[in-house]
PDB file of C-alpha atoms in Angstrom:
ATOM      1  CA  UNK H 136       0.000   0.000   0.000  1.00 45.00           C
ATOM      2  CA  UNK H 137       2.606   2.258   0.764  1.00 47.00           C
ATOM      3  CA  UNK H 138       4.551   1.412  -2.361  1.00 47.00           C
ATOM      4  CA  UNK H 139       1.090   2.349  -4.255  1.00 43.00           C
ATOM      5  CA  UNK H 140       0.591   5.810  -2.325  1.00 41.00           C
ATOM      6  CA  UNK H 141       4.180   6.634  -3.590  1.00 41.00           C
ATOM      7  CA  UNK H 142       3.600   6.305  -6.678  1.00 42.00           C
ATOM      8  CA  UNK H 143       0.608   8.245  -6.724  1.00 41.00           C
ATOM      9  CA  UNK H 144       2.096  11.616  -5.562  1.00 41.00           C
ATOM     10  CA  UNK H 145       4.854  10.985  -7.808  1.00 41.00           C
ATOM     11  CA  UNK H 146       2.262  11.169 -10.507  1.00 43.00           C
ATOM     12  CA  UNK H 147       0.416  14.362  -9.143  1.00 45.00           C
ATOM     13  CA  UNK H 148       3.331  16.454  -8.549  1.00 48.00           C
ATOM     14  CA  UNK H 149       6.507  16.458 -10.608  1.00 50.00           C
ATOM     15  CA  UNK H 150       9.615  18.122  -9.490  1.00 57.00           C
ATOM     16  CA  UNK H 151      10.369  21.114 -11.525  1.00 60.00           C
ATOM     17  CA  UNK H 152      13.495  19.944 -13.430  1.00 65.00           C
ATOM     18  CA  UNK H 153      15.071  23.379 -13.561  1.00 76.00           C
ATOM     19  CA  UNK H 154      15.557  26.193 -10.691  1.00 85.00           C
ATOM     20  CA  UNK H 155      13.799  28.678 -11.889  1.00 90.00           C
ATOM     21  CA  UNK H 156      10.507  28.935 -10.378  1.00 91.00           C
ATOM     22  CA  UNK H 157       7.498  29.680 -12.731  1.00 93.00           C
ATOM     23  CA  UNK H 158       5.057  32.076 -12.203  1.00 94.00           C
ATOM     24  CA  UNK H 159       1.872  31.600 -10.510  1.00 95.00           C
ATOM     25  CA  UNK H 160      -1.134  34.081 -10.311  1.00 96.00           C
ATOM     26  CA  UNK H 161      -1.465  37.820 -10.955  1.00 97.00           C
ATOM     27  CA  UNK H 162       1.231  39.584 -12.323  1.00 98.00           C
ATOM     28  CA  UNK H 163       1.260  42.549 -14.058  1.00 98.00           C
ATOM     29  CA  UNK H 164       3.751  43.147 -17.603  1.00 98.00           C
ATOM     30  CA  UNK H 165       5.164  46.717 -18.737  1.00 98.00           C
ATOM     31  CA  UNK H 166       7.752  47.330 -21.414  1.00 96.00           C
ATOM     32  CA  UNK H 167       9.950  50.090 -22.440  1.00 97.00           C
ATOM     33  CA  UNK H 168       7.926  50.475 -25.842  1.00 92.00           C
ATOM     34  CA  UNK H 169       4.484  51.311 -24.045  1.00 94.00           C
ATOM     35  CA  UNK H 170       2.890  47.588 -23.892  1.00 93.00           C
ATOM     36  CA  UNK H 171       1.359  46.909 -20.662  1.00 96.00           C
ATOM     37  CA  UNK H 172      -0.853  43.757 -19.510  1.00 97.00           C
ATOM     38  CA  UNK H 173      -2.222  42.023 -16.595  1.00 98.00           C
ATOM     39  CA  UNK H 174      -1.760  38.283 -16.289  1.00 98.00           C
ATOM     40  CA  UNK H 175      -2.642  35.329 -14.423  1.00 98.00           C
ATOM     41  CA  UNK H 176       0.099  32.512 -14.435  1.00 98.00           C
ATOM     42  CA  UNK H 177      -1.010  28.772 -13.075  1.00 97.00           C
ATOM     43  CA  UNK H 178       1.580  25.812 -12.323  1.00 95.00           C
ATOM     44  CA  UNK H 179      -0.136  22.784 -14.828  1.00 95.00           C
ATOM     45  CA  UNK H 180       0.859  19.148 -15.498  1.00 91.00           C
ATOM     46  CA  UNK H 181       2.041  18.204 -12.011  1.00 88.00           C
ATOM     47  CA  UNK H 182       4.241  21.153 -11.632  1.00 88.00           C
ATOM     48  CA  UNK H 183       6.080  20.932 -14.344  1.00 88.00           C
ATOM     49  CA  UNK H 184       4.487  23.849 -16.596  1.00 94.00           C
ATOM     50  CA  UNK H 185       3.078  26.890 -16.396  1.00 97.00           C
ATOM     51  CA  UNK H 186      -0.395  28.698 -18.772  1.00 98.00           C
ATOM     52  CA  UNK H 187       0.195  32.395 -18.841  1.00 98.00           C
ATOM     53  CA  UNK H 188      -3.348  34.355 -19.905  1.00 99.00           C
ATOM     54  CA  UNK H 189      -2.666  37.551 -20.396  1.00 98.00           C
ATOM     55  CA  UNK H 190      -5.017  40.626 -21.287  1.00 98.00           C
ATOM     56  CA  UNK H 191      -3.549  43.916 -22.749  1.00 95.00           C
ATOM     57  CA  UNK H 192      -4.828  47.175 -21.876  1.00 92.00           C
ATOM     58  CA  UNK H 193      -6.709  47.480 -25.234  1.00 92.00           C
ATOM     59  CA  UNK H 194      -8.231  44.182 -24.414  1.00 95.00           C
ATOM     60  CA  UNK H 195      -6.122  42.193 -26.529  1.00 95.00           C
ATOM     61  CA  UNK H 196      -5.684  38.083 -25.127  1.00 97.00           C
ATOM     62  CA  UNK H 197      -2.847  35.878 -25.511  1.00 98.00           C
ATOM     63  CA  UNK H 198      -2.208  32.792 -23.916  1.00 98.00           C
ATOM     64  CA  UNK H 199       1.728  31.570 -23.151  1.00 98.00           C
ATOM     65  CA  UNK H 200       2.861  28.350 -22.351  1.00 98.00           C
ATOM     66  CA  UNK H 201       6.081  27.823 -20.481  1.00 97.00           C
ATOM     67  CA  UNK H 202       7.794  24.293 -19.580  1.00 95.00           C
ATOM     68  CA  UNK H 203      11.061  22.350 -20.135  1.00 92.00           C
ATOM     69  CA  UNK H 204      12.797  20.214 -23.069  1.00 92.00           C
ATOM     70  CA  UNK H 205      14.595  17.675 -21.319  1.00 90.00           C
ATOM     71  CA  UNK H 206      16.300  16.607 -24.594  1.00 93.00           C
ATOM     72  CA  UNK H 207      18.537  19.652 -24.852  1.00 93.00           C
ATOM     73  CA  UNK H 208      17.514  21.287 -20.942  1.00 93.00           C
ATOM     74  CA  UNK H 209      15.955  24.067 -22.481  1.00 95.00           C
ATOM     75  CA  UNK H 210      13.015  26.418 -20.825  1.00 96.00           C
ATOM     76  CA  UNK H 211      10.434  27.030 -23.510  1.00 98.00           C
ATOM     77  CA  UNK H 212       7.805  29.824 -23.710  1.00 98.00           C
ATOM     78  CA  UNK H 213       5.607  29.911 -26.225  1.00 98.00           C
ATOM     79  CA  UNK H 214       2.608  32.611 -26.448  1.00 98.00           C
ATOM     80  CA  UNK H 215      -0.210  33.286 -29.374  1.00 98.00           C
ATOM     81  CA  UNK H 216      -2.140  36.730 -29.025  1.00 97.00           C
ATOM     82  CA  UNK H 217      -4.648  38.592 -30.629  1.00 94.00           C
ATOM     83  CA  UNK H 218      -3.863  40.118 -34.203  1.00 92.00           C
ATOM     84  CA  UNK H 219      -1.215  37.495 -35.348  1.00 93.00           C
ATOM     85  CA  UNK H 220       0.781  38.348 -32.329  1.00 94.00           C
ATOM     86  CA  UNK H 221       3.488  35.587 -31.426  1.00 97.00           C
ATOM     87  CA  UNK H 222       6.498  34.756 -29.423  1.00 98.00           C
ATOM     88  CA  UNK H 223       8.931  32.024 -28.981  1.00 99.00           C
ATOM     89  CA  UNK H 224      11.722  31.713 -26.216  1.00 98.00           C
ATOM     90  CA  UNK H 225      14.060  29.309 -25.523  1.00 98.00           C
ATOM     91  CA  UNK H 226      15.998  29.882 -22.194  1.00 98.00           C
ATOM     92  CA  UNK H 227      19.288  27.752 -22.723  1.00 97.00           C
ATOM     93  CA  UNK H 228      20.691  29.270 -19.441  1.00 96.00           C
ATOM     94  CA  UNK H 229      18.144  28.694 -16.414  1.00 95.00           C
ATOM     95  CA  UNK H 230      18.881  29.096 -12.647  1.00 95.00           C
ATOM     96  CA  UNK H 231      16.901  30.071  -9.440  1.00 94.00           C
ATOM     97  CA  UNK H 232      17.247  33.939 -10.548  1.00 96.00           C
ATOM     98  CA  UNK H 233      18.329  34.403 -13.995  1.00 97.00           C
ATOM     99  CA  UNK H 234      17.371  32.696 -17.443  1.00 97.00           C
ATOM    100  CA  UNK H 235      18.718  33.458 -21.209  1.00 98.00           C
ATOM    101  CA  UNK H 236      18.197  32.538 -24.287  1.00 98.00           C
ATOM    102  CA  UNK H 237      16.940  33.196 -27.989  1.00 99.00           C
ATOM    103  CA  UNK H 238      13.540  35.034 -28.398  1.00 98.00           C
ATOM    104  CA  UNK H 239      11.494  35.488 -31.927  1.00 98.00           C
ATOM    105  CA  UNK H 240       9.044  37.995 -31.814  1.00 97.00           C
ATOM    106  CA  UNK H 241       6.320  39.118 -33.612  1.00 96.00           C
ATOM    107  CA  UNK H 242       4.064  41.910 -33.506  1.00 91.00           C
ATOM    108  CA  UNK H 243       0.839  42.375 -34.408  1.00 88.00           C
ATOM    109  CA  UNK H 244       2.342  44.933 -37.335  1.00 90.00           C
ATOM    110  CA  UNK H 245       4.049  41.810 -39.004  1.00 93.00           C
ATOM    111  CA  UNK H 246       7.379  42.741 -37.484  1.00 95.00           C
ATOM    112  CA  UNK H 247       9.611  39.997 -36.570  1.00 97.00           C
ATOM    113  CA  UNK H 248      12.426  40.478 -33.794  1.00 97.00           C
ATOM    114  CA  UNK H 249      15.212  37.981 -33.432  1.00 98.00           C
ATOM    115  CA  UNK H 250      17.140  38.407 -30.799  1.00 98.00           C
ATOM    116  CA  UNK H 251      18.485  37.623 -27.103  1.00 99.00           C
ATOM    117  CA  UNK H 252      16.138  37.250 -23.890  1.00 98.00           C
ATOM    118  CA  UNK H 253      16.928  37.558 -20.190  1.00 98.00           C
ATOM    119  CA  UNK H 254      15.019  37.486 -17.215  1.00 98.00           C
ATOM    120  CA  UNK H 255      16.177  38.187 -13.839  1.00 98.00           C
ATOM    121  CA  UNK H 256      14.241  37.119 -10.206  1.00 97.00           C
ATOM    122  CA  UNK H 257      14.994  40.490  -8.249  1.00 97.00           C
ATOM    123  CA  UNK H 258      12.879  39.069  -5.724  1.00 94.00           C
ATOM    124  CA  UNK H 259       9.773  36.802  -5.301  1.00 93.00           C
ATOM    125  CA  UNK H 260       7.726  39.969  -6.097  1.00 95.00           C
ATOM    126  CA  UNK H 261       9.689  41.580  -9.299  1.00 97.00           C
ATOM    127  CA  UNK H 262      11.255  40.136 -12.626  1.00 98.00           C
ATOM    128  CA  UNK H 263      13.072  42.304 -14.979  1.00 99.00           C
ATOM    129  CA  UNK H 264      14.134  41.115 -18.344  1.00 98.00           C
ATOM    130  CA  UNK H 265      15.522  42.525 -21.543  1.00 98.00           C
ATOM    131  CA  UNK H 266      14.829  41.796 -25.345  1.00 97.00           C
ATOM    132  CA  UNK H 267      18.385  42.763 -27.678  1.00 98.00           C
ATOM    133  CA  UNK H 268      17.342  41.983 -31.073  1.00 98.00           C
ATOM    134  CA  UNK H 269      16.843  43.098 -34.885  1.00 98.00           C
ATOM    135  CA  UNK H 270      14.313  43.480 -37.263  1.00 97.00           C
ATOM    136  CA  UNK H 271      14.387  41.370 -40.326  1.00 96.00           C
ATOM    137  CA  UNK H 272      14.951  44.769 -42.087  1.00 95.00           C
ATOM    138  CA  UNK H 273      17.604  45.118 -39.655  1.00 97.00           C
ATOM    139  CA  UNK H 274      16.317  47.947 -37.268  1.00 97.00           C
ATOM    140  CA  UNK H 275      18.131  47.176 -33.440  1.00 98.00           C
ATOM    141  CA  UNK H 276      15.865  46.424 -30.831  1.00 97.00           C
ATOM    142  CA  UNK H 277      16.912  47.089 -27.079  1.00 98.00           C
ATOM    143  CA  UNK H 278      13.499  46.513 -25.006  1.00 97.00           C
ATOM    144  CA  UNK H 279      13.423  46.545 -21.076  1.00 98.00           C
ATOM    145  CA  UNK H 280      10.834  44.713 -19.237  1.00 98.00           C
ATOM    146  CA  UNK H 281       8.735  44.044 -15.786  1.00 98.00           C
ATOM    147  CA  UNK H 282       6.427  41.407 -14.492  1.00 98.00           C
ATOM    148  CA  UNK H 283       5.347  42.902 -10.747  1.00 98.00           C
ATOM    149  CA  UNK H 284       3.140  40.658  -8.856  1.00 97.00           C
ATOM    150  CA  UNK H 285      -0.505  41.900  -8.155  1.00 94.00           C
ATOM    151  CA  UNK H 286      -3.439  40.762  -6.019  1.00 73.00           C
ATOM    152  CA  UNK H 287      -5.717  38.114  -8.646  1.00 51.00           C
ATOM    153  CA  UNK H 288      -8.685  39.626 -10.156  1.00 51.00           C
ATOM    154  CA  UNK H 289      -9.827  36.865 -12.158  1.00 49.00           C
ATOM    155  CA  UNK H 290     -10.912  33.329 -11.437  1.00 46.00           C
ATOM    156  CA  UNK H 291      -8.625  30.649 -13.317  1.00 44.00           C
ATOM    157  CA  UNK H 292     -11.688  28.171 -12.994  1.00 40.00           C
TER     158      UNK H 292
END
């Protein structure tokens, strides 16, 4: 029996395989070019993900999923938002306060951004990143962002 009860809680909650801790409820987003959003982050699949739904102050949606390849120990975050709007990152480099990687970016404008993405835990409260990229008609990006963590609004259920 006890063998049994084990290997049920194994089952219901994985150990994250990285450091960094994901997300979990309301946080709010704000970037250097003027995009803002509030979003509610819950821990999915045992632990071992995260779902990021995010709404824009224009009342745009997008929906992110974060979790880990184990083939090649990568962090993956993957979002799809209103007006073609799409993002892929892959954190190569991921410990208890920092994470970086590639990032491709696009807008709703069609623009694509290839570049570099970091994150940093400043504390369990505040995460600053930053987004050093180029255009495909090779205009520099240098964005700075924050995810602050706010008191939930919405119901996940």
């Amino acid at each position: 029996m006890a063998i049994t009860l084990l290997c049920f809680a194994t089952l219901v909650r994985a150990e994250r395989p990285h450091d960094w801790p994901y997300m979990e409820g309301s946080w709010r987003f704000e970037s250097s070019n003027g995009y803002e959003a509030e979003i509610e982050y819950e821990i999915v699949a045992g632990g071992s993900a995260a779902i990021g739904r995010w709404t824009d102050k224009e009342g745009g949606q997008t929906i992110e999923t974060i979790g880990w390849r184990p083939n090649d120990k990568t962090m993956v975050s993957i979002g799809f938002g209103t007006g073609g709007k799409y993002w892929k990152r892959e954190y190569t480099v991921v410990s208890k306060d920092k994470c970086t990687g590639k990032i491709l970016f696009v807008d709703p404008n069609g623009t694509i951004i290839n570049g570099n993405s970091t994150l940093t835990r400043v504390g369990p409260d505040l995460i600053t990143g930053e987004l050093i990229g180029k255009t495909t008609d090779g205009k520099e990006v240098n964005m700075s962002v924050k995810f602050k963590r706010r008191e939930s609004t919405v119901n996940l259920k």
